XYZ file of C-alpha atoms in Angstrom:
393
model
C 17.784 1.259 -10.918
C 14.039 1.905 -10.987
C 13.159 5.429 -9.892
C 10.615 5.320 -7.085
C 7.995 8.059 -6.899
C 8.150 7.885 -3.109
C 11.633 9.439 -3.263
C 10.264 12.819 -4.349
C 7.524 12.610 -1.717
C 10.096 11.955 1.014
C 12.207 14.917 -0.119
C 9.184 17.226 -0.060
C 8.140 15.944 3.362
C 11.649 16.494 4.788
C 11.526 20.046 3.476
C 8.321 20.615 5.492
C 8.822 18.675 8.705
C 11.519 17.817 11.222
C 10.706 14.102 11.160
C 9.363 11.885 8.377
C 8.270 8.262 8.753
C 8.558 6.130 5.619
C 6.283 3.122 6.060
C 5.753 0.065 3.913
C 6.082 -3.719 3.882
C 9.485 -5.352 4.110
C 11.467 -5.810 0.897
C 9.604 -3.002 -0.835
C 12.678 -0.777 -1.254
C 12.601 1.556 1.762
C 16.229 0.931 2.727
C 17.445 1.367 -0.853
C 15.651 4.708 -1.045
C 17.092 5.797 2.317
C 20.641 4.850 1.335
C 20.312 6.856 -1.883
C 19.243 9.896 0.142
C 22.092 9.310 2.600
C 24.602 9.293 -0.244
C 23.148 12.454 -1.780
C 22.913 14.452 1.436
C 25.662 13.078 3.637
C 23.083 11.787 6.104
C 23.917 9.459 8.970
C 22.366 6.025 8.457
C 21.631 3.758 11.435
C 20.319 0.222 11.025
C 18.543 -0.572 14.276
C 18.499 -4.280 13.486
C 22.253 -4.057 14.087
C 23.194 -4.315 17.756
C 26.191 -2.062 17.079
C 23.948 0.749 15.810
C 21.425 0.212 18.596
C 24.233 0.499 21.148
C 25.108 3.925 19.776
C 21.690 5.067 20.953
C 22.046 3.923 24.547
C 22.005 7.638 25.313
C 20.233 8.957 22.213
C 20.240 12.608 23.265
C 24.014 12.562 23.760
C 24.757 10.688 20.533
C 22.369 12.610 18.295
C 23.434 15.987 19.669
C 26.664 15.594 17.709
C 24.712 15.073 14.462
C 22.067 17.781 14.707
C 23.392 19.531 11.605
C 22.647 16.568 9.296
C 19.801 14.252 8.422
C 19.736 11.124 10.582
C 18.118 8.030 9.051
C 16.966 5.274 11.410
C 15.980 2.003 9.764
C 13.723 -0.524 11.541
C 12.613 2.094 14.061
C 10.116 -0.350 15.604
C 13.122 -2.062 17.203
C 13.601 0.925 19.536
C 10.118 2.480 19.962
C 11.207 4.424 23.054
C 13.230 6.664 20.725
C 10.096 8.590 19.803
C 9.987 10.235 23.224
C 13.650 11.265 22.921
C 13.169 12.624 19.411
C 10.485 15.007 20.598
C 12.927 16.779 22.908
C 15.664 16.815 20.263
C 13.305 18.312 17.686
C 12.051 20.985 20.075
C 15.578 21.973 21.092
C 16.611 22.074 17.456
C 13.699 24.344 16.576
C 14.944 26.883 19.092
C 18.236 26.861 17.190
C 16.494 27.310 13.844
C 16.727 23.613 12.851
C 13.096 23.164 11.899
C 13.068 20.667 9.009
C 14.859 17.621 7.656
C 16.164 16.238 10.954
C 15.072 12.588 10.993
C 13.931 9.979 8.481
C 12.452 6.935 10.229
C 11.783 3.665 8.389
C 9.245 1.123 9.620
C 7.231 -1.836 8.454
C 3.906 -0.116 9.032
C 2.731 -1.711 12.268
C -0.053 0.423 13.712
C 1.584 0.322 17.132
C 4.575 2.104 15.584
C 2.424 4.757 13.948
C 0.416 5.238 17.116
C 3.542 5.750 19.211
C 5.040 8.186 16.748
C 1.846 10.213 16.382
C 1.394 10.467 20.149
C 5.005 11.437 20.831
C 5.675 13.630 17.791
C 2.310 15.260 17.098
C 2.822 18.329 14.909
C 6.436 17.362 14.229
C 6.075 14.397 11.892
C 4.792 13.466 8.425
C 4.099 10.028 6.986
C 4.955 8.736 3.520
C 3.701 5.325 2.436
C 5.836 3.298 0.044
C 4.218 0.337 -1.658
C 5.493 -2.180 -4.188
C 6.377 -1.015 -7.685
C 3.378 0.302 -9.579
C 2.564 0.564 -13.256
C 3.990 4.105 -13.511
C 7.339 3.025 -12.068
C 7.748 -0.079 -14.229
C 9.030 0.560 -17.749
C 6.285 1.019 -20.355
C 7.350 -1.825 -22.662
C 5.540 -4.766 -24.217
C 4.544 -7.324 -21.613
C 5.571 -5.194 -18.629
C 2.044 -4.744 -17.262
C 1.372 -8.487 -17.390
C 4.720 -9.233 -15.722
C 3.958 -6.711 -12.983
C 0.515 -8.236 -12.524
C 1.747 -11.845 -12.367
C 4.849 -11.234 -10.233
C 3.669 -8.268 -8.202
C 5.632 -5.152 -7.381
C 8.206 -6.264 -4.818
C 11.421 -5.334 -6.661
C 13.215 -8.675 -6.195
C 10.141 -10.498 -7.460
C 9.458 -8.202 -10.423
C 13.115 -8.147 -11.531
C 13.800 -11.869 -11.031
C 15.409 -13.648 -14.020
C 12.515 -16.118 -14.341
C 8.949 -16.682 -13.200
C 10.094 -19.644 -11.110
C 12.696 -17.544 -9.287
C 10.127 -14.809 -8.740
C 7.635 -17.275 -7.251
C 10.312 -18.703 -4.947
C 11.102 -15.196 -3.670
C 7.448 -14.514 -2.889
C 6.925 -17.851 -1.164
C 9.992 -17.219 1.003
C 8.732 -13.691 1.684
C 5.421 -15.071 2.954
C 7.184 -17.671 5.109
C 9.503 -15.055 6.623
C 6.604 -12.749 7.451
C 4.720 -15.564 9.135
C 7.604 -17.101 11.055
C 9.751 -14.075 11.932
C 8.324 -10.652 11.198
C 4.808 -10.917 12.619
C 6.043 -12.365 15.966
C 8.457 -9.389 16.174
C 5.437 -7.108 16.400
C 4.157 -9.041 19.398
C 1.388 -10.897 17.537
C 1.388 -14.533 18.666
C -0.499 -16.096 15.794
C 0.332 -19.677 14.735
C 2.105 -19.390 11.373
C 0.184 -22.309 9.889
C -3.178 -20.825 10.878
C -2.323 -17.392 9.520
C -1.077 -18.875 6.233
C -4.343 -20.805 5.839
C -6.228 -17.599 6.511
C -4.110 -15.591 4.058
C -4.684 -18.284 1.409
C -8.436 -18.175 2.037
C -8.326 -14.431 1.401
C -6.425 -15.041 -1.850
C -9.141 -17.436 -3.032
C -11.747 -14.811 -2.095
C -9.890 -11.847 -3.576
C -12.231 -8.889 -3.996
C -15.190 -10.421 -2.158
C -17.220 -8.887 0.651
C -15.742 -9.536 4.069
C -17.688 -12.246 5.882
C -15.870 -12.809 9.163
C -18.265 -15.546 10.327
C -17.748 -17.610 7.168
C -13.956 -17.245 7.385
C -14.055 -18.120 11.071
C -15.996 -21.309 10.366
C -13.422 -22.338 7.776
C -10.571 -21.796 10.226
C -12.259 -23.119 13.318
C -11.827 -19.848 15.225
C -14.154 -17.068 16.367
C -15.294 -14.132 14.231
C -13.465 -11.631 16.506
C -10.262 -13.641 15.968
C -10.730 -13.337 12.197
C -11.199 -9.596 12.630
C -7.888 -9.493 14.540
C -6.167 -11.330 11.673
C -7.648 -8.890 9.173
C -6.455 -5.952 11.284
C -2.959 -7.436 11.468
C -2.542 -7.880 7.706
C -4.058 -4.459 7.041
C -1.745 -2.823 9.614
C 1.240 -4.322 7.792
C -0.035 -2.897 4.473
C -0.458 -6.395 3.053
C -4.259 -6.307 2.877
C -6.685 -3.606 1.774
C -10.164 -3.209 3.179
C -11.963 -1.230 0.501
C -14.911 0.442 2.237
C -18.404 0.675 0.746
C -19.384 4.101 -0.500
C -22.026 5.739 1.643
C -24.147 7.958 -0.585
C -27.177 9.966 0.345
C -29.440 7.938 -1.909
C -32.682 6.163 -1.161
C -31.194 2.771 -1.875
C -30.261 -0.183 0.290
C -26.458 -0.162 0.275
C -23.975 -2.940 0.998
C -22.252 -2.220 4.318
C -19.387 -4.761 4.412
C -15.947 -3.848 3.009
C -14.258 -5.785 0.243
C -10.874 -7.347 0.972
C -7.931 -7.436 -1.423
C -4.424 -8.756 -0.925
C -2.618 -5.614 -1.946
C 0.191 -7.140 -3.993
C -1.057 -9.321 -6.848
C 2.164 -11.349 -6.795
C 1.485 -12.424 -3.207
C -2.036 -13.468 -4.211
C -0.604 -15.684 -6.923
C 2.128 -17.087 -4.652
C -0.436 -18.076 -2.026
C -2.358 -19.917 -4.760
C 0.784 -21.486 -6.267
C 0.387 -19.737 -9.644
C 3.764 -19.344 -11.314
C 3.113 -17.661 -14.672
C 0.524 -15.944 -16.848
C -0.597 -19.215 -18.404
C -1.442 -20.754 -15.018
C -3.099 -17.545 -13.836
C -5.229 -17.210 -16.989
C -6.842 -20.596 -16.365
C -7.556 -20.011 -12.669
C -10.916 -18.826 -11.283
C -9.206 -15.917 -9.482
C -7.980 -14.295 -12.716
C -10.695 -11.627 -12.945
C -10.611 -10.711 -9.263
C -6.814 -10.632 -9.324
C -6.810 -8.176 -12.227
C -9.413 -6.067 -10.432
C -7.275 -5.881 -7.283
C -4.162 -5.103 -9.335
C -5.920 -2.232 -11.098
C -7.372 -0.848 -7.866
C -3.973 -0.766 -6.122
C -2.311 0.962 -9.069
C -5.026 3.593 -9.376
C -5.040 4.358 -5.654
C -1.234 4.613 -5.706
C -1.406 7.125 -8.561
C -4.226 9.239 -7.093
C -3.572 12.553 -5.318
C -3.094 12.525 -1.536
C -6.401 12.835 0.245
C -8.303 10.781 -2.330
C -10.985 8.609 -0.708
C -11.402 5.229 -2.428
C -14.479 3.049 -2.045
C -16.773 0.741 -3.992
C -20.507 1.181 -4.576
C -23.080 -1.584 -4.459
C -26.799 -1.707 -3.759
C -28.973 -4.700 -2.938
C -30.689 -4.162 -6.307
C -27.449 -4.798 -8.225
C -26.152 -1.317 -9.005
C -22.381 -1.547 -8.680
C -19.124 0.295 -9.380
C -15.783 -1.401 -8.617
C -13.937 1.754 -7.577
C -15.232 5.197 -6.653
C -12.570 7.866 -6.139
C -13.584 11.034 -4.341
C -10.778 13.358 -5.384
C -9.589 16.185 -3.122
C -9.573 19.872 -3.932
C -12.967 19.987 -5.619
C -11.871 17.702 -8.453
C -15.040 15.674 -8.216
C -15.847 11.991 -8.150
C -14.638 9.355 -10.616
C -16.500 6.090 -11.227
C -14.304 3.232 -12.433
C -15.355 -0.236 -13.534
C -12.612 -2.799 -14.128
C -12.740 -5.467 -16.816
C -10.038 -7.954 -17.755
C -9.989 -8.181 -21.560
C -9.972 -5.973 -24.629
C -13.723 -5.669 -25.203
C -15.155 -4.068 -22.063
C -18.906 -3.671 -21.927
C -20.484 -1.805 -19.019
C -23.422 -3.625 -17.503
C -26.774 -2.278 -16.434
C -25.597 -2.195 -12.808
C -22.825 0.243 -13.719
C -25.203 2.631 -15.469
C -27.687 2.432 -12.586
C -24.909 3.233 -10.128
C -23.845 6.209 -12.237
C -27.378 7.558 -12.055
C -27.182 7.303 -8.259
C -23.747 8.915 -7.866
C -23.577 11.386 -10.774
C -19.777 11.154 -11.091
C -17.749 13.844 -12.837
C -16.016 11.202 -14.984
C -16.669 7.524 -15.674
C -14.283 4.911 -17.029
C -14.137 1.227 -17.891
C -10.556 0.079 -17.348
C -9.470 -2.737 -19.658
C -6.205 -4.603 -20.163
C -5.339 -2.950 -23.465
C -3.936 0.506 -24.174
C -6.600 2.187 -26.341
C -9.005 4.874 -25.160
C -12.377 5.259 -26.833
C -15.972 6.218 -25.917
C -18.396 3.466 -24.917
C -21.429 5.548 -24.046
C -22.234 9.135 -23.245
C -19.699 10.291 -20.647
C -18.162 6.793 -20.353
C -14.728 5.991 -21.810
C -12.910 2.688 -22.120
C -9.292 3.262 -21.116
C -6.110 1.321 -20.412
C -4.897 1.015 -16.834
C -1.635 2.849 -17.417
C -3.296 5.825 -19.142
C -5.798 6.253 -16.326
C -2.975 6.035 -13.772
C -1.133 8.769 -15.707
C -4.241 10.977 -15.554
C -4.498 10.530 -11.784
C -0.787 11.173 -11.318
C -1.136 14.410 -13.277
C -3.722 15.563 -10.737
C -1.246 14.720 -7.965
C 1.346 16.970 -9.613
C -0.934 20.001 -10.016
């Protein structure tokens, strides 16, 4: 069993709030985490995909009144969104009895409609914890693990599959299920074939600036329709829009976000890349590694960190800028696939603009060494450990 860092975050959130929403894509391990907590605490677990469990909540106030002294876990909460209104009354009545924390753990697949409903109904009574695929700090630190995580991605069944072929089959089925079943469940009537073409176009353009008009022309749809597709994949935590950094500098800055498919394994599945050998010879290899590093570093960073990229029309550029919370300063991070990273002139020019507290060139090895004044080459895992240490302070 791989220990998930989200487990500790959920426990801390339950100790602070009456209700906690654990959000993340399907198959990422939310239910496994919830069942572990249920076994530890004696919680009541309800799977709202089951008609039998949904029927128990025909009168939720009556049913849940008998379980107010224990944690109640509700999986697939988007199936019964009207529950949020009922939970507000239950939480308020419980507070008057001294039951202020650890009442409900709600699991959802991160549709924005779900989050919007919960925030409107349970304002001041709820906390959110995001759970993504496995990251480099959760996977064992053994030879070849980082490459396996990169190629297969972090969905547990994909990462732990007995072979690359089995892993690829899981991810291709995952994509098909999302397109044909899960997305329609959220009320989005998008033709599966069109959305798969669009998703594949994003995989080919991993890490590029968003150009909705160009994507629209390739699909034969309007630019606003492309924006809707982008919103949908981002809402489901399958796509990241990395915003441009807006600095108070007298430079002409890029204004479009970059787009990354958040799980590298899904990128490779959309492109039909089965193993490291196939990936290494594909044009997407550098952008794929960049996206993989960015997701791992953001996952490790302290809550409240603001990620962005920096680029000017003159060519100054930094792949990832992290504005850390709590006065910890700004980190500038350039990402290079390979063991001999060399920062370009654009990186140094960008550093002069931003004056970061620390600067790093992330490479695919494990060694750390200075490259220039105030610039270190560093392995991805070591930098993730440094960011995680800030989270724990």
